[in-house]
């Protein structure tokens, strides 16, 4: 096992190498991973699908760039959940190795694209709030729907390109270079570059949120000082402050869920990972699913527009359920049963 754990040259890229990355040794560990992936993945797909439906079924909401970015985040989380759960469970739980290097790198590229797009969508959301609070009078001119869609297109193309580099040739088999201890066929230098890309995204998000919070605090102080003044400006400020706090909650969850994975990735680049740490990495990977599952819950609880849309959908659903009971046929049946009684 030790010789397999250090895939340092191209000869290590044989089909048998795949088995060296299957770190779950007991049935209990495989069942635990399967349950976590099944639970988090199912809830993530359901919740984010609901968010997408609420956004794009409401004309007033889907016209706002803020919710286009949130919709992109939800879509990325859905794709990440489906691709990650299917490939992760297939590999670690069912120990399936009957696929080629290209197929594995394609699956890994799909996971990386989705998770990178999720982080990038959160960055666009943070920048949207940054512009909204720092330049409120120019916001509608600066952040148009056309620019929002263009930014999303650039985001997804960039993430897909970066994630597809191993499949296009930047892998340790083609380059005869040092392979990662965490991912089969992945070059250590590529992993370093991807981690740096993620850290840059997180750094930009933190910077944007720091400014948003600073301006939000100024707005709160302003509102407390001018409580007697009521109008659209105060209402807009309250909305900005609420959304800023919501996105900070999303960022806090993001950091808690991604930090263990990133720390272990960085450690694997500079040092040797024990079997125990590689098992810890496998379990920590499911925290990325947890992050994708928690985001929609925060939106539903904190966004008044999404919550109002959810209430409308729920009320419509309840009326649909009550409609058969209140139909003439049901009423006639009820009356006849009463007469017979």
Short mmCIF file of C-alpha atoms in Angstrom, two decimals:
data_model
loop_
_atom_site.label_atom_id
_atom_site.label_comp_id
_atom_site.label_asym_id
_atom_site.label_seq_id
_atom_site.Cartn_x
_atom_site.Cartn_y
_atom_site.Cartn_z
CA UNK A 1 0.00 0.00 0.00
CA UNK A 2 2.86 2.37 0.81
CA UNK A 3 4.34 2.07 -2.68
CA UNK A 4 0.98 2.97 -4.19
CA UNK A 5 0.52 6.03 -2.02
CA UNK A 6 3.36 7.92 -3.70
CA UNK A 7 2.45 8.00 -7.40
CA UNK A 8 5.57 9.98 -8.38
CA UNK A 9 5.96 8.90 -12.01
CA UNK A 10 4.02 7.75 -15.03
CA UNK A 11 4.42 4.06 -14.25
CA UNK A 12 2.25 4.58 -11.22
CA UNK A 13 -0.61 5.60 -13.50
CA UNK A 14 -1.61 2.06 -14.31
CA UNK A 15 -5.12 0.77 -13.72
CA UNK A 16 -4.09 -0.84 -10.41
CA UNK A 17 -3.18 2.58 -9.02
CA UNK A 18 -6.87 3.44 -8.69
CA UNK A 19 -7.24 0.90 -5.89
CA UNK A 20 -4.56 2.68 -3.89
CA UNK A 21 -6.88 5.71 -3.52
CA UNK A 22 -9.76 3.66 -2.06
CA UNK A 23 -9.01 4.56 1.53
CA UNK A 24 -12.23 3.32 3.19
CA UNK A 25 -11.19 -0.03 4.63
CA UNK A 26 -14.24 -1.11 6.67
CA UNK A 27 -17.87 -1.66 5.80
CA UNK A 28 -18.92 0.80 8.52
CA UNK A 29 -16.89 3.58 6.89
CA UNK A 30 -18.42 2.86 3.47
CA UNK A 31 -21.95 2.81 4.89
CA UNK A 32 -21.31 6.10 6.73
CA UNK A 33 -20.04 7.79 3.57
CA UNK A 34 -22.95 6.39 1.58
CA UNK A 35 -25.51 7.69 4.10
CA UNK A 36 -23.89 11.14 4.31
CA UNK A 37 -23.67 11.51 0.53
CA UNK A 38 -27.21 10.22 0.03
CA UNK A 39 -28.70 12.51 2.69
CA UNK A 40 -26.75 15.68 1.85
CA UNK A 41 -26.99 15.11 -1.90
CA UNK A 42 -30.74 14.49 -1.93
CA UNK A 43 -31.50 17.48 0.30
CA UNK A 44 -29.14 19.70 -1.71
CA UNK A 45 -30.78 18.85 -5.04
CA UNK A 46 -34.28 19.34 -3.62
CA UNK A 47 -33.54 22.63 -1.86
CA UNK A 48 -31.56 24.22 -4.67
CA UNK A 49 -34.14 23.10 -7.25
CA UNK A 50 -36.76 24.83 -5.13
CA UNK A 51 -34.63 28.00 -5.03
CA UNK A 52 -34.30 27.95 -8.83
CA UNK A 53 -38.05 27.46 -9.20
CA UNK A 54 -38.82 30.32 -6.82
CA UNK A 55 -36.45 32.65 -8.67
CA UNK A 56 -37.45 31.90 -12.25
CA UNK A 57 -41.19 31.47 -11.59
CA UNK A 58 -41.41 35.02 -10.24
CA UNK A 59 -40.96 37.77 -12.90
CA UNK A 60 -40.14 40.37 -10.27
CA UNK A 61 -37.35 38.29 -8.73
CA UNK A 62 -35.71 36.86 -11.84
CA UNK A 63 -35.21 40.34 -13.32
CA UNK A 64 -32.84 41.31 -10.50
CA UNK A 65 -29.12 40.59 -11.08
CA UNK A 66 -28.72 39.64 -7.40
CA UNK A 67 -31.04 36.69 -7.83
CA UNK A 68 -29.49 35.70 -11.16
CA UNK A 69 -26.23 35.20 -9.28
CA UNK A 70 -28.03 33.29 -6.52
CA UNK A 71 -29.67 31.18 -9.23
CA UNK A 72 -26.24 30.42 -10.68
CA UNK A 73 -25.08 29.39 -7.21
CA UNK A 74 -28.06 27.07 -6.84
CA UNK A 75 -27.47 25.53 -10.28
CA UNK A 76 -23.78 24.96 -9.50
CA UNK A 77 -24.68 23.30 -6.20
CA UNK A 78 -27.18 21.00 -7.92
CA UNK A 79 -24.62 19.89 -10.52
CA UNK A 80 -21.92 19.49 -7.87
CA UNK A 81 -24.19 17.33 -5.74
CA UNK A 82 -25.24 15.03 -8.58
CA UNK A 83 -21.76 14.57 -10.08
CA UNK A 84 -19.96 14.40 -6.74
CA UNK A 85 -22.32 11.89 -5.11
CA UNK A 86 -22.45 9.58 -8.13
CA UNK A 87 -18.68 9.53 -8.71
CA UNK A 88 -17.66 9.59 -5.03
CA UNK A 89 -19.98 6.79 -3.92
CA UNK A 90 -19.21 4.73 -7.01
CA UNK A 91 -15.48 4.99 -6.32
CA UNK A 92 -15.20 4.84 -2.51
CA UNK A 93 -18.24 2.74 -1.57
CA UNK A 94 -18.66 0.36 -4.52
CA UNK A 95 -14.92 0.42 -5.42
CA UNK A 96 -15.65 0.68 -9.12
CA UNK A 97 -12.43 0.96 -11.16
CA UNK A 98 -13.70 -0.30 -14.49
CA UNK A 99 -13.32 3.05 -16.25
CA UNK A 100 -10.49 4.77 -18.08
CA UNK A 101 -8.26 7.63 -17.00
CA UNK A 102 -10.19 9.96 -19.31
CA UNK A 103 -13.54 9.06 -17.76
CA UNK A 104 -12.20 9.62 -14.25
CA UNK A 105 -10.70 13.00 -15.17
CA UNK A 106 -13.97 13.96 -16.89
CA UNK A 107 -15.87 13.21 -13.65
CA UNK A 108 -13.30 15.10 -11.60
CA UNK A 109 -13.52 18.02 -14.03
CA UNK A 110 -17.30 18.10 -13.61
CA UNK A 111 -16.98 18.23 -9.83
CA UNK A 112 -14.28 20.93 -9.97
CA UNK A 113 -16.28 22.98 -12.46
CA UNK A 114 -19.40 22.88 -10.29
CA UNK A 115 -17.69 23.69 -7.01
CA UNK A 116 -15.56 26.43 -8.64
CA UNK A 117 -18.70 27.91 -10.22
CA UNK A 118 -20.39 27.80 -6.81
CA UNK A 119 -17.59 29.83 -5.24
CA UNK A 120 -17.42 32.18 -8.23
CA UNK A 121 -21.18 32.77 -8.09
CA UNK A 122 -20.83 33.67 -4.45
CA UNK A 123 -18.07 36.11 -5.43
CA UNK A 124 -20.34 37.76 -8.03
CA UNK A 125 -23.07 38.01 -5.40
CA UNK A 126 -20.60 39.68 -3.04
CA UNK A 127 -19.49 42.13 -5.75
CA UNK A 128 -23.15 42.87 -6.52
CA UNK A 129 -23.74 43.79 -2.89
CA UNK A 130 -20.47 45.76 -2.88
CA UNK A 131 -21.67 47.94 -5.78
CA UNK A 132 -25.18 48.22 -4.36
CA UNK A 133 -23.95 49.58 -1.05
CA UNK A 134 -20.92 51.60 -2.19
CA UNK A 135 -22.61 53.24 -5.22
CA UNK A 136 -26.37 52.96 -4.67
CA UNK A 137 -27.30 55.83 -6.99
CA UNK A 138 -25.45 54.22 -9.93
CA UNK A 139 -26.31 50.60 -9.15
CA UNK A 140 -29.01 50.14 -11.80
CA UNK A 141 -26.78 51.66 -14.46
CA UNK A 142 -23.74 49.58 -13.50
CA UNK A 143 -25.44 46.26 -12.79
CA UNK A 144 -27.75 45.53 -15.70
CA UNK A 145 -29.22 42.16 -16.62
CA UNK A 146 -27.05 42.02 -19.76
CA UNK A 147 -23.88 42.56 -17.73
CA UNK A 148 -25.04 40.00 -15.17
CA UNK A 149 -25.60 37.34 -17.85
CA UNK A 150 -22.23 38.20 -19.44
CA UNK A 151 -20.47 37.85 -16.09
CA UNK A 152 -22.15 34.47 -15.52
CA UNK A 153 -21.12 33.25 -18.98
CA UNK A 154 -17.49 34.27 -18.36
CA UNK A 155 -17.65 32.63 -14.92
CA UNK A 156 -18.83 29.23 -16.18
CA UNK A 157 -16.48 29.16 -19.18
CA UNK A 158 -13.48 30.06 -16.98
CA UNK A 159 -14.33 27.43 -14.35
CA UNK A 160 -14.91 24.74 -16.99
CA UNK A 161 -11.61 25.58 -18.71
CA UNK A 162 -9.57 25.44 -15.50
CA UNK A 163 -11.27 22.22 -14.37
CA UNK A 164 -10.74 20.60 -17.78
CA UNK A 165 -6.97 21.13 -17.91
CA UNK A 166 -6.10 17.64 -16.51
CA UNK A 167 -8.30 16.03 -19.16
CA UNK A 168 -6.62 18.16 -21.84
CA UNK A 169 -3.16 16.94 -20.87
CA UNK A 170 -2.10 18.56 -17.59
CA UNK A 171 -1.93 15.28 -15.66
CA UNK A 172 0.93 13.36 -14.13
CA UNK A 173 0.62 10.50 -16.63
CA UNK A 174 1.11 12.68 -19.69
CA UNK A 175 3.77 14.87 -18.06
CA UNK A 176 5.61 12.05 -16.21
CA UNK A 177 5.49 14.22 -13.09
CA UNK A 178 4.64 13.81 -9.41
CA UNK A 179 1.02 12.73 -8.86
CA UNK A 180 -1.23 13.87 -6.06
CA UNK A 181 -1.74 11.61 -3.06
CA UNK A 182 -5.44 12.55 -2.94
CA UNK A 183 -6.60 12.24 -6.57
CA UNK A 184 -5.58 9.66 -9.19
CA UNK A 185 -3.77 11.01 -12.28
CA UNK A 186 -3.79 14.60 -10.95
CA UNK A 187 -0.51 16.49 -11.19
CA UNK A 188 0.71 18.07 -7.95
CA UNK A 189 1.41 21.37 -9.71
CA UNK A 190 -2.13 21.47 -11.10
CA UNK A 191 -3.55 20.80 -7.63
CA UNK A 192 -1.41 23.66 -6.29
CA UNK A 193 -2.75 25.97 -8.99
CA UNK A 194 -6.37 24.97 -8.34
CA UNK A 195 -5.97 25.52 -4.58
CA UNK A 196 -4.47 28.97 -5.26
CA UNK A 197 -7.43 29.76 -7.54
CA UNK A 198 -9.88 28.81 -4.77
CA UNK A 199 -7.94 30.81 -2.18
CA UNK A 200 -7.96 33.88 -4.45
CA UNK A 201 -11.74 33.53 -4.82
CA UNK A 202 -12.19 33.25 -1.07
CA UNK A 203 -9.88 36.22 -0.48
CA UNK A 204 -11.86 38.40 -2.90
CA UNK A 205 -15.12 37.32 -1.26
CA UNK A 206 -13.81 38.18 2.20
CA UNK A 207 -12.60 41.59 1.00
CA UNK A 208 -15.95 42.39 -0.64
CA UNK A 209 -17.90 41.30 2.43
CA UNK A 210 -15.64 43.29 4.74
CA UNK A 211 -16.51 46.43 2.78
CA UNK A 212 -20.19 45.48 2.65
CA UNK A 213 -20.28 45.01 6.42
CA UNK A 214 -18.50 48.31 7.00
CA UNK A 215 -21.02 50.18 4.84
CA UNK A 216 -23.91 48.23 6.35
CA UNK A 217 -22.77 49.31 9.81
CA UNK A 218 -22.74 52.93 8.60
CA UNK A 219 -26.29 52.50 7.30
CA UNK A 220 -27.47 51.08 10.61
CA UNK A 221 -25.96 54.05 12.43
CA UNK A 222 -27.64 56.41 9.96
CA UNK A 223 -31.04 54.78 10.45
CA UNK A 224 -30.74 54.95 14.22
CA UNK A 225 -29.89 58.63 13.94
CA UNK A 226 -32.78 59.43 11.58
CA UNK A 227 -35.53 57.12 12.83
CA UNK A 228 -38.16 59.74 12.16
CA UNK A 229 -37.38 59.82 8.45
CA UNK A 230 -39.33 57.14 6.62
CA UNK A 231 -39.06 56.53 2.93
CA UNK A 232 -37.60 54.53 0.13
CA UNK A 233 -34.03 55.33 1.07
CA UNK A 234 -34.35 53.85 4.55
CA UNK A 235 -36.24 50.89 3.14
CA UNK A 236 -33.45 50.28 0.64
CA UNK A 237 -30.84 50.53 3.36
CA UNK A 238 -32.68 47.98 5.50
CA UNK A 239 -32.79 45.62 2.52
CA UNK A 240 -29.05 46.04 1.86
CA UNK A 241 -28.21 45.45 5.51
CA UNK A 242 -30.41 42.32 5.64
CA UNK A 243 -28.93 40.86 2.46
CA UNK A 244 -25.40 41.68 3.58
CA UNK A 245 -25.95 39.80 6.84
CA UNK A 246 -27.44 36.88 4.89
CA UNK A 247 -24.42 36.61 2.61
CA UNK A 248 -22.04 36.83 5.55
CA UNK A 249 -23.83 33.83 7.06
CA UNK A 250 -23.33 32.02 3.74
CA UNK A 251 -19.63 32.95 3.81
CA UNK A 252 -19.22 31.70 7.40
CA UNK A 253 -20.74 28.34 6.47
CA UNK A 254 -18.58 28.24 3.34
CA UNK A 255 -15.36 28.76 5.31
CA UNK A 256 -16.27 26.17 7.94
CA UNK A 257 -17.10 23.56 5.29
CA UNK A 258 -14.20 24.20 2.91
CA UNK A 259 -11.36 24.88 5.36
CA UNK A 260 -10.66 21.21 6.32
CA UNK A 261 -10.55 20.13 2.66
CA UNK A 262 -8.27 22.99 1.59
CA UNK A 263 -5.93 22.50 4.56
CA UNK A 264 -5.50 18.81 3.74
CA UNK A 265 -4.96 19.60 0.05
CA UNK A 266 -2.23 22.10 0.91
CA UNK A 267 -0.66 19.66 3.36
CA UNK A 268 -0.61 16.91 0.70
CA UNK A 269 1.33 19.21 -1.65
CA UNK A 270 4.15 19.82 0.82
CA UNK A 271 4.16 16.60 2.85
CA UNK A 272 3.18 12.94 3.03
CA UNK A 273 -0.35 12.04 4.08
CA UNK A 274 -0.96 9.07 6.33
CA UNK A 275 -3.75 6.61 5.60
CA UNK A 276 -5.70 8.09 8.50
CA UNK A 277 -5.50 11.63 7.08
CA UNK A 278 -6.61 10.39 3.67
CA UNK A 279 -9.67 8.83 5.31
CA UNK A 280 -10.30 12.12 7.10
CA UNK A 281 -10.11 13.88 3.73
CA UNK A 282 -12.73 11.51 2.29
CA UNK A 283 -15.15 12.34 5.11
CA UNK A 284 -14.32 16.07 5.02
CA UNK A 285 -15.18 16.10 1.32
CA UNK A 286 -18.81 15.51 2.25
CA UNK A 287 -18.77 18.88 4.06
CA UNK A 288 -18.78 20.53 0.62
CA UNK A 289 -22.18 18.90 0.09
CA UNK A 290 -23.29 20.15 3.50
CA UNK A 291 -22.38 23.68 2.44
CA UNK A 292 -24.46 23.35 -0.72
CA UNK A 293 -27.36 22.03 1.36
CA UNK A 294 -27.26 24.84 3.94
CA UNK A 295 -27.15 27.77 1.49
CA UNK A 296 -30.80 27.51 0.32
CA UNK A 297 -31.98 27.25 3.94
CA UNK A 298 -30.26 30.55 4.70
CA UNK A 299 -31.86 32.17 1.64
CA UNK A 300 -35.33 30.96 2.61
CA UNK A 301 -34.96 32.23 6.15
CA UNK A 302 -33.29 35.56 5.37
CA UNK A 303 -34.55 36.72 1.95
CA UNK A 304 -38.00 38.25 2.29
CA UNK A 305 -38.66 38.05 -1.45
CA UNK A 306 -37.79 34.37 -1.70
CA UNK A 307 -39.68 33.62 1.48
CA UNK A 308 -42.76 35.43 0.17
CA UNK A 309 -42.50 33.51 -3.09
CA UNK A 310 -42.21 30.27 -1.13
CA UNK A 311 -45.34 31.14 0.85
CA UNK A 312 -47.24 31.80 -2.38
CA UNK A 313 -46.15 28.47 -3.82
CA UNK A 314 -47.09 26.68 -0.60
CA UNK A 315 -50.51 28.34 -0.49
CA UNK A 316 -51.12 27.37 -4.12
CA UNK A 317 -50.07 23.79 -3.35
CA UNK A 318 -52.44 23.62 -0.38
CA UNK A 319 -55.32 24.94 -2.50
CA UNK A 320 -54.55 22.26 -5.07
CA UNK A 321 -54.73 19.61 -2.37
CA UNK A 322 -58.03 20.96 -1.01
CA UNK A 323 -59.63 21.30 -4.45
CA UNK A 324 -60.51 17.56 -4.85
CA UNK A 325 -62.08 17.51 -1.39
CA UNK A 326 -64.26 20.53 -2.18
CA UNK A 327 -65.30 19.38 -5.68
CA UNK A 328 -69.03 18.70 -6.39
CA UNK A 329 -68.38 14.97 -6.67
CA UNK A 330 -66.72 14.86 -3.28
CA UNK A 331 -69.49 16.99 -1.75
CA UNK A 332 -72.20 14.74 -3.28
CA UNK A 333 -70.48 11.65 -1.96
CA UNK A 334 -70.25 13.25 1.47
CA UNK A 335 -74.00 14.14 1.46
CA UNK A 336 -75.06 10.65 0.39
CA UNK A 337 -72.99 9.11 3.13
CA UNK A 338 -74.64 11.42 5.66
CA UNK A 339 -78.16 10.46 4.39
CA UNK A 340 -77.34 6.77 4.60
CA UNK A 341 -76.15 7.28 8.14
#
